[in-house]
Tab-separated table of C-alpha atoms in Angstrom:
chain	number	residue	atom	x	y	z
A	1	UNK	CA	91.672	122.516	119.684
A	2	UNK	CA	92.607	119.165	121.193
A	3	UNK	CA	95.950	118.877	122.903
A	4	UNK	CA	98.633	117.688	120.517
A	5	UNK	CA	100.409	115.995	123.379
A	6	UNK	CA	97.799	113.255	123.288
A	7	UNK	CA	98.294	112.559	119.593
A	8	UNK	CA	101.562	110.622	119.788
A	9	UNK	CA	102.349	107.230	121.280
A	10	UNK	CA	105.192	106.781	123.790
A	11	UNK	CA	108.670	107.014	122.394
A	12	UNK	CA	107.702	108.596	119.078
A	13	UNK	CA	108.977	111.820	117.633
A	14	UNK	CA	111.278	114.428	119.053
A	15	UNK	CA	111.225	116.029	122.471
A	16	UNK	CA	109.171	113.347	124.258
A	17	UNK	CA	109.435	112.095	127.778
A	18	UNK	CA	109.177	108.470	128.737
A	19	UNK	CA	105.405	108.732	129.091
A	20	UNK	CA	104.976	109.928	125.519
A	21	UNK	CA	104.207	113.539	126.529
A	22	UNK	CA	105.960	116.357	124.736
A	23	UNK	CA	108.756	117.919	126.715
A	24	UNK	CA	109.182	121.665	126.613
A	25	UNK	CA	112.844	121.375	127.605
A	26	UNK	CA	113.871	120.948	123.965
A	27	UNK	CA	112.428	124.359	123.135
A	28	UNK	CA	115.085	126.222	125.102
A	29	UNK	CA	117.482	126.656	122.142
A	30	UNK	CA	114.787	128.626	120.329
A	31	UNK	CA	114.498	131.242	123.079
A	32	UNK	CA	116.438	133.963	121.342
A	33	UNK	CA	115.633	137.227	119.694
A	34	UNK	CA	118.864	138.045	117.846
A	35	UNK	CA	119.640	135.919	114.841
A	36	UNK	CA	121.404	136.170	111.517
A	37	UNK	CA	118.833	136.444	108.740
A	38	UNK	CA	121.140	134.817	106.203
A	39	UNK	CA	121.665	131.759	108.402
A	40	UNK	CA	117.957	131.673	109.198
A	41	UNK	CA	117.005	131.712	105.506
A	42	UNK	CA	119.668	129.138	104.755
A	43	UNK	CA	118.493	126.519	107.222
A	44	UNK	CA	114.824	127.103	106.332
A	45	UNK	CA	115.619	126.606	102.642
A	46	UNK	CA	117.507	123.449	103.559
A	47	UNK	CA	114.793	122.055	105.842
A	48	UNK	CA	111.914	122.696	103.442
A	49	UNK	CA	113.968	122.327	100.249
A	50	UNK	CA	112.570	125.529	98.748
A	51	UNK	CA	113.898	127.994	96.221
A	52	UNK	CA	114.714	131.598	96.998
A	53	UNK	CA	111.634	132.777	95.087
A	54	UNK	CA	109.376	130.473	97.117
A	55	UNK	CA	110.945	131.782	100.307
A	56	UNK	CA	110.403	135.439	99.348
A	57	UNK	CA	106.764	134.739	98.520
A	58	UNK	CA	106.305	132.894	101.817
A	59	UNK	CA	107.761	135.837	103.750
A	60	UNK	CA	105.137	138.146	102.279
A	61	UNK	CA	102.351	135.757	103.266
A	62	UNK	CA	103.863	135.079	106.704
A	63	UNK	CA	103.794	138.782	107.587
A	64	UNK	CA	99.982	138.649	107.449
A	65	UNK	CA	99.594	135.696	109.840
A	66	UNK	CA	98.828	136.044	113.530
A	67	UNK	CA	100.254	133.737	116.188
A	68	UNK	CA	96.893	132.029	116.743
A	69	UNK	CA	96.470	131.436	113.013
A	70	UNK	CA	99.924	129.894	112.866
A	71	UNK	CA	99.127	127.709	115.880
A	72	UNK	CA	95.961	126.410	114.223
A	73	UNK	CA	97.729	125.844	110.906
A	74	UNK	CA	100.649	123.992	112.411
A	75	UNK	CA	98.359	121.829	114.528
A	76	UNK	CA	96.564	120.730	111.349
A	77	UNK	CA	99.840	120.255	109.500
A	78	UNK	CA	101.165	118.065	112.313
A	79	UNK	CA	97.951	116.047	112.409
A	80	UNK	CA	98.081	115.382	108.661
A	81	UNK	CA	101.816	114.872	108.137
A	82	UNK	CA	102.941	113.444	111.484
A	83	UNK	CA	103.557	109.991	110.018
A	84	UNK	CA	104.150	111.101	106.441
A	85	UNK	CA	107.520	109.651	105.332
A	86	UNK	CA	107.786	112.244	102.555
A	87	UNK	CA	107.433	115.214	104.892
A	88	UNK	CA	110.684	116.676	106.313
A	89	UNK	CA	111.286	115.171	109.754
A	90	UNK	CA	113.123	118.287	110.926
A	91	UNK	CA	109.995	120.357	110.346
A	92	UNK	CA	107.803	117.867	112.224
A	93	UNK	CA	110.152	118.071	115.202
A	94	UNK	CA	110.115	121.876	115.209
A	95	UNK	CA	106.326	121.918	114.953
A	96	UNK	CA	106.156	119.623	117.983
A	97	UNK	CA	108.475	121.930	119.926
A	98	UNK	CA	106.371	124.914	118.915
A	99	UNK	CA	103.032	123.390	119.910
A	100	UNK	CA	104.275	121.792	123.127
A	101	UNK	CA	105.869	124.938	124.540
A	102	UNK	CA	103.121	127.001	126.209
A	103	UNK	CA	105.583	129.790	126.932
A	104	UNK	CA	105.708	130.552	123.202
A	105	UNK	CA	102.105	131.757	123.355
A	106	UNK	CA	102.307	133.326	126.824
A	107	UNK	CA	105.539	135.247	126.187
A	108	UNK	CA	105.947	135.463	122.403
A	109	UNK	CA	108.583	138.195	122.670
A	110	UNK	CA	110.997	135.582	124.085
A	111	UNK	CA	110.549	133.237	121.128
A	112	UNK	CA	110.745	135.553	118.133
A	113	UNK	CA	113.020	133.247	116.159
A	114	UNK	CA	110.834	130.181	116.599
A	115	UNK	CA	107.642	132.134	115.900
A	116	UNK	CA	109.079	133.703	112.771
A	117	UNK	CA	110.208	130.322	111.511
A	118	UNK	CA	106.820	128.760	112.211
A	119	UNK	CA	105.067	131.624	110.408
A	120	UNK	CA	107.333	131.152	107.441
A	121	UNK	CA	106.847	127.407	107.389
A	122	UNK	CA	103.072	127.784	107.763
A	123	UNK	CA	103.054	130.145	104.787
A	124	UNK	CA	105.183	127.766	102.728
A	125	UNK	CA	103.172	124.681	103.572
A	126	UNK	CA	99.711	126.212	103.174
A	127	UNK	CA	100.459	128.582	100.273
A	128	UNK	CA	102.306	125.974	98.239
A	129	UNK	CA	102.720	122.229	98.148
A	130	UNK	CA	104.497	120.785	101.207
A	131	UNK	CA	106.401	118.426	98.897
A	132	UNK	CA	109.479	119.688	97.061
A	133	UNK	CA	108.860	117.340	94.129
A	134	UNK	CA	105.438	118.892	93.519
A	135	UNK	CA	106.713	122.452	93.905
A	136	UNK	CA	109.373	121.721	91.289
A	137	UNK	CA	106.857	120.895	88.550
A	138	UNK	CA	103.594	122.618	89.556
A	139	UNK	CA	103.242	126.386	89.645
A	140	UNK	CA	101.071	127.611	92.515
A	141	UNK	CA	99.956	130.635	90.479
A	142	UNK	CA	97.275	130.568	87.804
A	143	UNK	CA	97.117	132.665	84.642
A	144	UNK	CA	93.382	133.087	83.904
A	145	UNK	CA	94.141	134.619	80.495
A	146	UNK	CA	95.785	131.426	79.229
A	147	UNK	CA	93.397	129.603	76.829
A	148	UNK	CA	92.445	126.037	77.746
A	149	UNK	CA	89.328	124.745	75.987
A	150	UNK	CA	90.524	125.558	72.469
A	151	UNK	CA	89.751	124.010	69.094
A	152	UNK	CA	93.380	122.932	68.964
A	153	UNK	CA	93.287	121.128	72.308
A	154	UNK	CA	89.997	119.373	71.622
A	155	UNK	CA	91.006	118.306	68.107
A	156	UNK	CA	94.369	116.874	69.119
A	157	UNK	CA	92.877	115.349	72.274
A	158	UNK	CA	89.996	113.661	70.461
A	159	UNK	CA	92.290	112.304	67.739
A	160	UNK	CA	94.673	110.756	70.259
A	161	UNK	CA	91.786	109.483	72.386
A	162	UNK	CA	90.204	107.761	69.381
A	163	UNK	CA	93.520	106.268	68.258
A	164	UNK	CA	94.405	104.925	71.691
A	165	UNK	CA	90.925	103.516	72.265
A	166	UNK	CA	90.872	101.867	68.818
A	167	UNK	CA	94.342	100.326	69.016
A	168	UNK	CA	93.941	99.072	72.580
A	169	UNK	CA	90.491	97.640	71.850
A	170	UNK	CA	91.716	95.955	68.664
A	171	UNK	CA	94.694	94.286	70.313
A	172	UNK	CA	92.921	93.422	73.556
A	173	UNK	CA	92.076	89.964	72.148
A	174	UNK	CA	95.677	89.313	71.205
A	175	UNK	CA	97.882	87.317	73.538
A	176	UNK	CA	100.060	88.864	74.747
A	177	UNK	CA	98.006	92.006	74.350
A	178	UNK	CA	99.398	95.334	73.162
A	179	UNK	CA	98.514	98.453	75.135
A	180	UNK	CA	99.478	102.015	74.257
A	181	UNK	CA	99.514	104.177	77.371
A	182	UNK	CA	98.453	107.801	77.656
A	183	UNK	CA	102.120	108.771	78.030
A	184	UNK	CA	102.503	108.276	74.287
A	185	UNK	CA	99.783	110.832	73.609
A	186	UNK	CA	101.314	113.161	76.173
A	187	UNK	CA	104.692	113.053	74.431
A	188	UNK	CA	103.356	113.348	70.881
A	189	UNK	CA	100.783	116.042	71.664
A	190	UNK	CA	103.444	118.675	72.250
A	191	UNK	CA	105.070	118.579	68.768
A	192	UNK	CA	101.626	118.392	67.162
A	193	UNK	CA	100.494	121.391	69.199
A	194	UNK	CA	103.579	123.388	68.227
A	195	UNK	CA	103.090	122.404	64.577
A	196	UNK	CA	99.483	123.649	64.777
A	197	UNK	CA	100.736	126.879	66.331
A	198	UNK	CA	103.226	127.470	63.477
A	199	UNK	CA	101.104	126.498	60.475
A	200	UNK	CA	97.403	127.309	60.942
A	201	UNK	CA	96.074	130.877	60.664
A	202	UNK	CA	94.492	132.904	63.452
A	203	UNK	CA	90.891	132.859	62.222
A	204	UNK	CA	87.800	132.346	64.321
A	205	UNK	CA	84.454	133.625	65.514
A	206	UNK	CA	82.885	135.172	68.601
A	207	UNK	CA	80.500	133.147	70.758
A	208	UNK	CA	78.863	134.535	73.909
A	209	UNK	CA	81.298	137.421	73.930
A	210	UNK	CA	84.361	135.180	73.738
A	211	UNK	CA	86.519	134.791	70.661
A	212	UNK	CA	87.125	131.212	69.570
A	213	UNK	CA	90.140	131.002	67.294
A	214	UNK	CA	91.607	128.235	65.188
A	215	UNK	CA	95.035	129.298	66.432
A	216	UNK	CA	94.781	131.247	69.716
A	217	UNK	CA	98.535	131.642	70.082
A	218	UNK	CA	101.379	129.602	71.584
A	219	UNK	CA	100.575	126.033	72.567
A	220	UNK	CA	100.471	126.163	76.363
A	221	UNK	CA	100.684	123.766	79.293
A	222	UNK	CA	96.960	123.944	80.064
A	223	UNK	CA	96.071	122.693	76.593
A	224	UNK	CA	98.716	120.003	76.963
A	225	UNK	CA	97.222	118.912	80.291
A	226	UNK	CA	93.696	118.787	78.818
A	227	UNK	CA	94.917	116.551	75.989
A	228	UNK	CA	96.694	114.287	78.486
A	229	UNK	CA	93.563	113.982	80.640
A	230	UNK	CA	91.474	113.046	77.584
A	231	UNK	CA	94.001	110.393	76.557
A	232	UNK	CA	94.126	109.005	80.116
A	233	UNK	CA	90.367	108.563	80.115
A	234	UNK	CA	90.191	106.994	76.644
A	235	UNK	CA	93.072	104.522	76.548
A	236	UNK	CA	91.555	102.146	79.129
A	237	UNK	CA	89.491	99.259	77.833
A	238	UNK	CA	85.928	99.228	79.272
A	239	UNK	CA	84.970	96.418	81.628
A	240	UNK	CA	82.205	95.391	79.231
A	241	UNK	CA	84.748	94.631	76.515
A	242	UNK	CA	85.017	90.934	77.328
A	243	UNK	CA	81.263	90.353	77.195
A	244	UNK	CA	81.306	90.577	73.404
A	245	UNK	CA	84.217	88.181	72.944
A	246	UNK	CA	82.790	85.535	75.278
A	247	UNK	CA	79.294	85.325	73.777
A	248	UNK	CA	78.007	83.950	70.468
A	249	UNK	CA	77.960	86.392	67.580
A	250	UNK	CA	74.228	85.710	67.005
A	251	UNK	CA	73.497	87.655	70.201
A	252	UNK	CA	75.347	90.738	68.979
A	253	UNK	CA	72.292	93.118	68.982
A	254	UNK	CA	71.483	92.142	72.577
A	255	UNK	CA	75.110	92.485	73.591
A	256	UNK	CA	75.292	95.904	71.983
A	257	UNK	CA	72.275	97.029	74.005
A	258	UNK	CA	73.810	95.568	77.158
A	259	UNK	CA	77.041	97.416	76.452
A	260	UNK	CA	75.195	100.716	75.995
A	261	UNK	CA	73.141	100.188	79.165
A	262	UNK	CA	76.219	99.481	81.268
A	263	UNK	CA	78.077	102.470	79.859
A	264	UNK	CA	75.105	104.756	80.504
A	265	UNK	CA	74.856	103.460	84.069
A	266	UNK	CA	78.543	104.202	84.532
A	267	UNK	CA	78.127	107.735	83.204
A	268	UNK	CA	75.142	108.241	85.492
A	269	UNK	CA	77.137	107.194	88.558
A	270	UNK	CA	80.199	109.309	87.785
A	271	UNK	CA	78.785	112.558	89.271
A	272	UNK	CA	78.356	110.814	92.613
A	273	UNK	CA	82.023	109.913	92.929
A	274	UNK	CA	83.807	112.336	95.289
A	275	UNK	CA	86.520	114.441	93.612
A	276	UNK	CA	89.986	114.380	95.102
A	277	UNK	CA	92.135	117.476	94.848
A	278	UNK	CA	95.441	118.587	96.243
A	279	UNK	CA	94.928	121.476	98.590
A	280	UNK	CA	97.148	123.631	96.398
A	281	UNK	CA	95.832	122.501	93.027
A	282	UNK	CA	94.586	125.189	90.705
């Protein structure tokens, strides 16, 4: 592990000397073993902006972490989020104090409060999203029994995808053009999904040991997300759209072949594009 003291430029951050090196003098307030758990939980909730449920879950995970694991985690967290304006500054400063104070690792019994807080924060940051806005809308637990690739989701998704693609393509030659965004499909898909849930019967068939039903139960968020993804992909006008409008109509068969070739090339290159995922995405 490279020394974190070399990561920052002079004058940055909290607890630095004039030469840009972390100072361990700021760590003195953390050298205590007796603390009020209520106050401790309160300031951690305030610093990380977490709910009580998130904090209880983090405590369970933190109890399984060793000091070296926490050190490695917090070093990586500091490296990634050091200059992140959306990451709590108070946490960055405490991480710097934790990593810069060698006495924490040589005499851990003297720094129980700081170590416990770092364990808790490591569990919160690595077991959930470090951003409060993401934690508020994204559950970090998955329900594998919740149906996703259902007839309902694919039908509603394909209908909205076709409608958005047709309307946007049709009005692309209009000035000013009219574009219907995927947000429209996202908003309308929910009432249509609930209507499907209430009206259609639960009939289906079994394929490869899995039952495929016309109405598998309540319309859920995974189906809603699948429909939204399909609409997001379909509403955009392809780059080859303007080729047709800028050429003579007598060349339409050639242009159609050119359009198909370009689209096939695009589909062939898609698998080579690197996927980007949040570390806590499910």
